Amino acid sequence: MTTQTKEKIINGVNTTQLRENINAVKTDAGLADFKFKALNKWNNGAHNQFTIDEFYGLKNTLRHKQAFVHDCSEPQELLGEDNGTNPVEYVLGGLSGCMTTTLAYYSALAGKNIEKISSEYEGDIDLQGFLGVRDDVNKGYNEIRVKFKVKGDVTEEEIKAIVKNSPVYDTLVRPIKIKIEVEKE
Amino acid sequence: MTTQTKEKIINGVNTTQLRENINAVKTDAGLADFKFKALNKWNNGAHNQFTIDEFYGLKNTLRHKQAFVHDCSEPQELLGEDNGTNPVEYVLGGLSGCMTTTLAYYSALAGKNIEKISSEYEGDIDLQGFLGVRDDVNKGYNEIRVKFKVKGDVTEEEIKAIVKNSPVYDTLVRPIKIKIEVEKE
């Protein structure tokens, strides 16, 4: 005889499974170690492609159902051929996906239904930095502004607090250590 | 009569135009103010989409040749349906595109030819943070490791120094201010 657990789905999130995962991680922290990966190949000029396929989690090498390939490019104003989203835009896109999913998951765990989420992201870059015109200007984003519009059983204050748990948000507001190795062919 | 300038293309980068842009910015810093944007719409659960279309630069609202739409999802191990790259992977992808383009552009400006660039990115996330199991664990990346393989007229040391000028690299190694507004529908 099998005991059938009735799974509780809120906001499209299986909260029964999510709670099981949280409990599993509480008894075996190794299950929480994830490593994400990207491979990049340069085409020419501002055009290159990154591929997302393998990752590591649950103590195993895992794969997506299919490899996802994305083009990076620059618009003509930045001397590219505009073959795709530019790298700094991908960062805003990743932030957008992460804050949105965090809101859906955390609200689901709290038993709160959400009907709609949309959001806008804007980040400032002063190209005097990248172009080497001024040493005292940052090369990356100076500030990022986010506007959420949400329909559901969460208050403005709850939303503001929840979205700060996003892993990409946390990655951006903290300094991250990046180690670089180079091999010449 | 028009004076024809012979444009110098290196690594697919129009270095004549790039030098003109640098000079233009030196005389009018306002031309260097860029704002990048993303719009996100939640679908359900871990599935949402971001659209890249408009940006601001050269004192004008500009648009890409076409809008670029990207799916964000999570693999089944993270309770999604694996409809696309996940948000933290987009950050690695953006980093990859940015460091690669930076290497192509900076080498071109220095008159150095590059034949091939490929690179691998790996970042660690301990999900005890996001899942709320431990308060003392970061929710985002702890460390990112990058491996470049390059064929061209640049030394290993030059490559290591050049790629650190990447705007996404700079965005990740520094803490960024993110302002959040919320509107309830």
Short mmCIF file of C-alpha atoms in Angstrom, two decimals:
data_model
loop_
_atom_site.label_atom_id
_atom_site.label_comp_id
_atom_site.label_asym_id
_atom_site.label_seq_id
_atom_site.Cartn_x
_atom_site.Cartn_y
_atom_site.Cartn_z
CA MET A 1 0.00 0.00 0.00
CA THR A 2 1.31 3.44 -0.86
CA THR A 3 0.38 6.50 1.09
CA GLN A 4 -0.71 9.19 -1.31
CA THR A 5 0.34 12.69 -0.35
CA LYS A 6 -1.86 15.39 -1.77
CA GLU A 7 0.57 17.84 -3.32
CA LYS A 8 -0.18 21.48 -2.77
CA ILE A 9 0.48 23.71 -5.77
CA ILE A 10 0.43 27.48 -5.21
CA ASN A 11 1.52 30.01 -7.88
CA GLY A 12 2.54 27.03 -10.02
CA VAL A 13 5.02 25.99 -7.31
CA ASN A 14 4.78 22.52 -5.76
CA THR A 15 5.03 23.62 -2.14
CA THR A 16 4.84 20.04 -0.82
CA GLN A 17 7.99 19.20 -2.80
CA LEU A 18 9.62 22.51 -1.86
CA ARG A 19 9.12 21.77 1.85
CA GLU A 20 10.53 18.26 1.34
CA ASN A 21 13.59 19.76 -0.35
CA ILE A 22 14.08 22.20 2.52
CA ASN A 23 13.86 19.33 5.03
CA ALA A 24 16.28 17.22 2.98
CA VAL A 25 18.83 20.06 2.96
CA LYS A 26 18.42 20.50 6.73
CA THR A 27 19.60 16.92 7.29
CA ASP A 28 22.24 16.86 4.52
CA ALA A 29 23.76 20.23 3.65
CA GLY A 30 25.70 18.67 0.73
CA LEU A 31 22.44 18.49 -1.23
CA ALA A 32 22.40 22.30 -1.28
CA ASP A 33 25.75 22.67 -3.08
CA PHE A 34 25.00 23.80 -6.62
CA LYS A 35 27.41 24.87 -9.36
CA PHE A 36 26.12 26.63 -12.47
CA LYS A 37 28.08 26.84 -15.70
CA ALA A 38 28.31 28.68 -19.00
CA LEU A 39 30.50 28.13 -22.05
CA ASN A 40 31.27 30.97 -24.43
CA LYS A 41 32.62 31.03 -27.97
CA TRP A 42 33.66 34.21 -29.71
CA ASN A 43 32.41 34.75 -33.22
CA ASN A 44 33.81 38.15 -34.28
CA GLY A 45 33.81 41.72 -32.96
CA ALA A 46 31.01 42.10 -30.42
CA HIS A 47 29.34 38.83 -31.40
CA ASN A 48 29.72 35.73 -29.26
CA GLN A 49 27.47 32.94 -28.00
CA PHE A 50 27.06 31.31 -24.63
CA THR A 51 25.70 27.82 -24.06
CA ILE A 52 23.98 26.62 -20.89
CA ASP A 53 23.78 22.86 -20.54
CA GLU A 54 25.41 21.10 -17.58
CA PHE A 55 25.18 22.01 -13.91
CA TYR A 56 25.95 20.35 -10.59
CA GLY A 57 23.51 19.74 -7.76
CA LEU A 58 22.16 17.06 -5.42
CA LYS A 59 25.75 15.65 -5.41
CA ASN A 60 25.58 14.90 -9.15
CA THR A 61 26.40 16.38 -12.52
CA LEU A 62 23.04 17.26 -14.03
CA ARG A 63 21.91 18.55 -17.43
CA HIS A 64 19.10 20.68 -18.69
CA LYS A 65 16.51 18.90 -20.88
CA GLN A 66 18.22 20.67 -23.79
CA ALA A 67 21.16 23.02 -24.23
CA PHE A 68 20.19 26.71 -24.34
CA VAL A 69 22.26 28.89 -26.68
CA HIS A 70 22.19 32.69 -26.50
CA ASP A 71 23.74 35.33 -28.72
CA CYS A 72 25.57 38.29 -27.24
CA SER A 73 26.10 41.35 -29.37
CA GLU A 74 26.17 45.16 -29.26
CA PRO A 75 23.94 47.65 -31.04
CA GLN A 76 25.51 49.71 -33.86
CA GLU A 77 25.96 52.66 -31.49
CA LEU A 78 28.41 50.43 -29.60
CA LEU A 79 30.03 49.14 -32.80
CA GLY A 80 28.27 45.78 -33.01
CA GLU A 81 25.84 44.36 -35.55
CA ASP A 82 23.01 43.99 -33.04
CA ASN A 83 22.74 40.21 -33.39
CA GLY A 84 21.39 39.81 -29.85
CA THR A 85 21.00 41.07 -26.31
CA ASN A 86 24.14 42.72 -24.99
CA PRO A 87 26.01 41.34 -21.97
CA VAL A 88 24.96 44.04 -19.49
CA GLU A 89 21.34 43.56 -20.57
CA TYR A 90 21.61 39.82 -19.77
CA VAL A 91 22.51 40.80 -16.20
CA LEU A 92 19.31 42.87 -15.90
CA GLY A 93 17.38 39.98 -17.47
CA GLY A 94 18.83 37.50 -14.99
CA LEU A 95 17.99 39.85 -12.13
CA SER A 96 14.44 40.16 -13.44
CA GLY A 97 13.93 36.40 -13.69
CA CYS A 98 15.39 35.79 -10.27
CA MET A 99 13.42 38.43 -8.37
CA THR A 100 10.23 37.26 -10.11
CA THR A 101 10.76 33.57 -9.32
CA THR A 102 11.74 34.42 -5.74
CA LEU A 103 8.46 36.29 -5.33
CA ALA A 104 6.46 33.35 -6.74
CA TYR A 105 8.27 30.73 -4.58
CA TYR A 106 8.37 32.62 -1.26
CA SER A 107 4.72 33.70 -1.59
CA ALA A 108 3.73 30.10 -2.37
CA LEU A 109 5.53 28.85 0.76
CA ALA A 110 3.66 31.46 2.80
CA GLY A 111 0.37 30.23 1.28
CA LYS A 112 -0.23 33.49 -0.62
CA ASN A 113 -1.66 33.44 -4.12
CA ILE A 114 -0.29 35.67 -6.84
CA GLU A 115 -2.13 36.40 -10.06
CA LYS A 116 0.21 38.67 -11.99
CA ILE A 117 3.79 39.92 -11.76
CA SER A 118 5.45 42.31 -14.17
CA SER A 119 8.58 44.36 -13.60
CA GLU A 120 10.90 46.91 -15.21
CA TYR A 121 14.67 47.22 -14.78
CA GLU A 122 16.95 50.12 -15.63
CA GLY A 123 20.68 50.40 -14.98
CA ASP A 124 23.12 53.26 -15.55
CA ILE A 125 26.51 52.83 -17.16
CA ASP A 126 28.86 55.75 -17.82
CA LEU A 127 30.96 54.61 -20.77
CA GLN A 128 33.75 57.00 -19.81
CA GLY A 129 34.84 54.09 -17.60
CA PHE A 130 34.95 51.30 -20.21
CA LEU A 131 36.38 53.61 -22.89
CA GLY A 132 39.27 54.52 -20.59
CA VAL A 133 38.46 58.25 -20.69
CA ARG A 134 38.26 58.56 -16.89
CA ASP A 135 39.88 56.33 -14.26
CA ASP A 136 37.51 57.49 -11.52
CA VAL A 137 34.36 56.27 -13.31
CA ASN A 138 33.08 52.71 -12.80
CA LYS A 139 33.10 50.48 -15.88
CA GLY A 140 29.93 48.63 -14.85
CA TYR A 141 26.52 49.60 -13.50
CA ASN A 142 26.37 52.50 -11.07
CA GLU A 143 22.81 51.91 -9.94
CA ILE A 144 19.93 49.63 -10.92
CA ARG A 145 16.27 50.62 -10.45
CA VAL A 146 13.49 48.05 -10.29
CA LYS A 147 9.71 48.60 -10.48
CA PHE A 148 7.33 45.76 -9.67
CA LYS A 149 3.62 45.66 -10.46
CA VAL A 150 1.91 42.79 -8.65
CA LYS A 151 -1.64 41.48 -8.35
CA GLY A 152 -2.10 39.05 -5.46
CA ASP A 153 -2.33 38.42 -1.72
CA VAL A 154 0.95 40.12 -0.79
CA THR A 155 1.42 43.67 0.47
CA GLU A 156 3.88 46.17 -1.00
CA GLU A 157 6.08 45.80 2.08
CA GLU A 158 6.04 41.99 1.87
CA ILE A 159 7.00 42.13 -1.82
CA LYS A 160 9.89 44.53 -1.14
CA ALA A 161 11.22 42.22 1.57
CA ILE A 162 10.73 38.97 -0.40
CA VAL A 163 12.46 40.00 -3.64
CA LYS A 164 15.67 40.82 -1.73
CA ASN A 165 16.08 37.06 -1.15
CA SER A 166 16.75 36.61 -4.87
CA PRO A 167 20.16 34.97 -5.51
CA VAL A 168 20.93 37.35 -8.40
CA TYR A 169 19.94 40.38 -6.28
CA ASP A 170 22.26 39.08 -3.54
CA THR A 171 25.03 38.50 -6.12
CA LEU A 172 24.80 42.10 -7.31
CA VAL A 173 24.57 43.93 -3.97
CA ARG A 174 27.62 42.07 -2.59
CA PRO A 175 31.14 42.03 -4.06
CA ILE A 176 31.80 38.61 -5.68
CA LYS A 177 35.23 37.01 -5.96
CA ILE A 178 36.06 36.10 -9.59
CA LYS A 179 39.13 33.96 -10.30
CA ILE A 180 40.55 34.06 -13.82
CA GLU A 181 42.77 31.50 -15.55
CA VAL A 182 44.16 31.95 -19.05
CA GLU A 183 45.61 29.42 -21.44
CA LYS A 184 47.21 30.40 -24.75
CA GLU A 185 46.56 28.12 -27.71
CA MET B 1 34.70 66.25 -52.66
CA THR B 2 34.61 63.88 -49.77
CA THR B 3 37.69 62.81 -47.88
CA GLN B 4 37.67 59.07 -47.60
CA THR B 5 39.01 57.74 -44.30
CA LYS B 6 40.34 54.22 -44.53
CA GLU B 7 38.67 52.45 -41.64
CA LYS B 8 40.83 50.03 -39.75
CA ILE B 9 39.04 46.83 -38.74
CA ILE B 10 40.82 44.55 -36.23
CA ASN B 11 39.13 41.51 -34.62
CA GLY B 12 35.92 42.59 -36.35
CA VAL B 13 36.05 45.90 -34.46
CA ASN B 14 36.09 49.19 -36.36
CA THR B 15 38.94 50.79 -34.45
CA THR B 16 38.73 54.02 -36.47
CA GLN B 17 35.14 54.46 -35.30
CA LEU B 18 36.02 53.35 -31.75
CA ARG B 19 38.74 56.02 -31.53
CA GLU B 20 36.30 58.62 -32.88
CA ASN B 21 33.78 57.59 -30.19
CA ILE B 22 36.44 57.89 -27.48
CA ASN B 23 37.35 61.37 -28.72
CA ALA B 24 33.70 62.41 -28.88
CA VAL B 25 33.18 61.32 -25.27
CA LYS B 26 36.31 63.24 -24.21
CA THR B 27 34.75 66.47 -25.46
CA ASP B 28 31.15 65.71 -24.38
CA ALA B 29 30.81 63.38 -21.39
CA GLY B 30 27.01 63.30 -21.80
CA LEU B 31 27.46 61.04 -24.85
CA ALA B 32 28.79 58.36 -22.48
CA ASP B 33 25.63 58.15 -20.36
CA PHE B 34 23.90 54.90 -21.19
CA LYS B 35 20.86 53.30 -19.57
CA PHE B 36 20.01 49.66 -20.28
CA LYS B 37 16.57 48.20 -19.67
CA ALA B 38 14.71 44.91 -19.30
CA LEU B 39 11.00 44.15 -18.95
CA ASN B 40 9.84 40.95 -17.26
CA LYS B 41 6.49 39.17 -17.28
CA TRP B 42 5.75 36.23 -15.02
CA ASN B 43 4.14 33.22 -16.61
CA ASN B 44 3.73 30.68 -13.76
CA GLY B 45 5.95 29.04 -11.12
CA ALA B 46 9.59 29.38 -12.17
CA HIS B 47 8.72 30.43 -15.73
CA ASN B 48 8.96 34.07 -16.80
CA GLN B 49 10.22 36.01 -19.80
CA PHE B 50 12.32 39.11 -20.18
CA THR B 51 12.30 41.40 -23.18
CA ILE B 52 15.19 43.61 -24.27
CA ASP B 53 14.25 46.38 -26.66
CA GLU B 54 14.79 50.03 -25.74
CA PHE B 55 17.90 51.62 -24.28
CA TYR B 56 19.24 55.12 -23.82
CA GLY B 57 22.52 56.46 -25.16
CA LEU B 58 24.09 59.32 -27.16
CA LYS B 59 21.47 61.55 -25.45
CA ASN B 60 18.60 59.67 -27.11
CA THR B 61 16.18 56.84 -26.55
CA LEU B 62 17.40 54.08 -28.85
CA ARG B 63 16.07 50.66 -29.85
CA HIS B 64 17.60 47.39 -30.89
CA LYS B 65 16.92 46.32 -34.52
CA GLN B 66 14.43 43.87 -33.01
CA ALA B 67 13.19 43.02 -29.53
CA PHE B 68 14.98 40.06 -27.94
CA VAL B 69 12.82 37.82 -25.73
CA HIS B 70 14.35 35.25 -23.35
CA ASP B 71 12.74 32.57 -21.20
CA CYS B 72 13.77 32.10 -17.59
CA SER B 73 13.00 28.81 -15.90
CA GLU B 74 14.40 26.30 -13.43
CA PRO B 75 15.31 22.64 -13.97
CA GLN B 76 13.08 20.00 -12.36
CA GLU B 77 15.56 19.61 -9.49
CA LEU B 78 14.67 23.21 -8.59
CA LEU B 79 10.95 22.68 -9.15
CA GLY B 80 10.63 24.21 -12.58
CA GLU B 81 9.77 22.76 -15.98
CA ASP B 82 13.14 23.59 -17.54
CA ASN B 83 11.69 25.90 -20.20
CA GLY B 84 14.90 27.93 -20.40
CA THR B 85 18.14 29.15 -18.89
CA ASN B 86 17.83 29.95 -15.20
CA PRO B 87 18.41 33.46 -13.85
CA VAL B 88 21.78 32.77 -12.19
CA GLU B 89 22.98 31.15 -15.43
CA TYR B 90 22.08 34.34 -17.36
CA VAL B 91 24.46 36.22 -15.07
CA LEU B 92 27.31 33.85 -15.99
CA GLY B 93 26.30 34.18 -19.65
CA GLY B 94 26.35 37.98 -19.43
CA LEU B 95 29.76 37.85 -17.75
CA SER B 96 31.03 35.55 -20.51
CA GLY B 97 29.81 37.82 -23.30
CA CYS B 98 31.21 40.92 -21.65
CA MET B 99 34.68 39.58 -20.87
CA THR B 100 34.91 38.17 -24.42
CA THR B 101 33.85 41.41 -26.13
CA THR B 102 36.16 43.42 -23.86
CA LEU B 103 39.08 41.23 -24.93
CA ALA B 104 38.20 41.67 -28.63
CA TYR B 105 37.76 45.48 -28.35
CA TYR B 106 40.76 46.29 -26.14
CA SER B 107 43.08 44.05 -28.20
CA ALA B 108 41.82 45.70 -31.40
CA LEU B 109 42.58 49.16 -30.00
CA ALA B 110 46.10 47.98 -29.12
CA GLY B 111 46.49 46.70 -32.71
CA LYS B 112 46.65 43.05 -31.63
CA ASN B 113 44.95 40.38 -33.71
CA ILE B 114 42.96 37.61 -32.06
CA GLU B 115 41.99 34.43 -33.89
CA LYS B 116 40.00 32.49 -31.30
CA ILE B 117 38.48 33.02 -27.86
CA SER B 118 36.60 30.43 -25.85
CA SER B 119 35.87 30.48 -22.14
CA GLU B 120 34.23 28.51 -19.31
CA TYR B 121 32.41 29.92 -16.27
CA GLU B 122 31.45 28.17 -13.05
CA GLY B 123 29.81 29.70 -10.00
CA ASP B 124 28.96 28.21 -6.59
CA ILE B 125 25.64 28.70 -4.87
CA ASP B 126 24.81 27.09 -1.53
CA LEU B 127 21.01 26.75 -1.59
CA GLN B 128 20.89 26.68 2.23
CA GLY B 129 20.83 30.47 1.82
CA PHE B 130 17.89 30.83 -0.60
CA LEU B 131 15.91 28.05 1.11
CA GLY B 132 16.17 29.87 4.43
CA VAL B 133 17.91 26.94 6.16
CA ARG B 134 20.88 29.05 7.29
CA ASP B 135 21.04 32.81 7.82
CA ASP B 136 24.84 32.89 7.62
CA VAL B 137 24.96 31.50 4.06
CA ASN B 138 24.83 33.84 1.05
CA LYS B 139 21.82 33.46 -1.23
CA GLY B 140 23.78 34.25 -4.39
CA TYR B 141 27.15 33.25 -5.85
CA ASN B 142 30.01 32.71 -3.45
CA GLU B 143 32.73 32.57 -6.08
CA ILE B 144 32.93 32.52 -9.86
CA ARG B 145 35.79 30.85 -11.74
CA VAL B 146 36.65 31.74 -15.33
CA LYS B 147 38.94 29.90 -17.77
CA PHE B 148 39.96 31.53 -21.04
CA LYS B 149 41.55 29.81 -24.00
CA VAL B 150 42.85 32.31 -26.53
CA LYS B 151 44.73 32.16 -29.82
CA GLY B 152 46.21 35.49 -30.86
CA ASP B 153 48.84 38.21 -30.38
CA VAL B 154 48.18 38.79 -26.67
CA THR B 155 50.06 37.27 -23.74
CA GLU B 156 48.42 35.48 -20.81
CA GLU B 157 49.20 38.45 -18.55
CA GLU B 158 47.73 40.94 -21.05
CA ILE B 159 44.54 38.88 -21.33
CA LYS B 160 44.15 38.66 -17.53
CA ALA B 161 44.52 42.43 -17.24
CA ILE B 162 42.25 43.27 -20.20
CA VAL B 163 39.23 41.14 -19.24
CA LYS B 164 38.99 42.89 -15.85
CA ASN B 165 37.84 46.01 -17.75
CA SER B 166 34.59 44.22 -18.61
CA PRO B 167 31.52 46.16 -17.37
CA VAL B 168 29.82 42.96 -16.13
CA TYR B 169 33.01 41.85 -14.34
CA ASP B 170 33.15 45.29 -12.70
CA THR B 171 29.44 45.06 -11.80
CA LEU B 172 29.98 41.72 -10.03
CA VAL B 173 33.18 42.47 -8.11
CA ARG B 174 31.71 45.70 -6.68
CA PRO B 175 28.54 46.05 -4.57
CA ILE B 176 25.77 47.63 -6.70
CA LYS B 177 22.97 49.79 -5.32
CA ILE B 178 19.55 48.43 -6.34
CA LYS B 179 16.44 50.55 -5.66
CA ILE B 180 13.09 48.77 -5.58
CA GLU B 181 9.62 50.24 -6.09
CA VAL B 182 6.42 48.23 -5.79
CA GLU B 183 2.94 49.00 -7.05
CA LYS B 184 -0.05 46.79 -6.22
CA GLU B 185 -2.62 46.24 -8.95
#
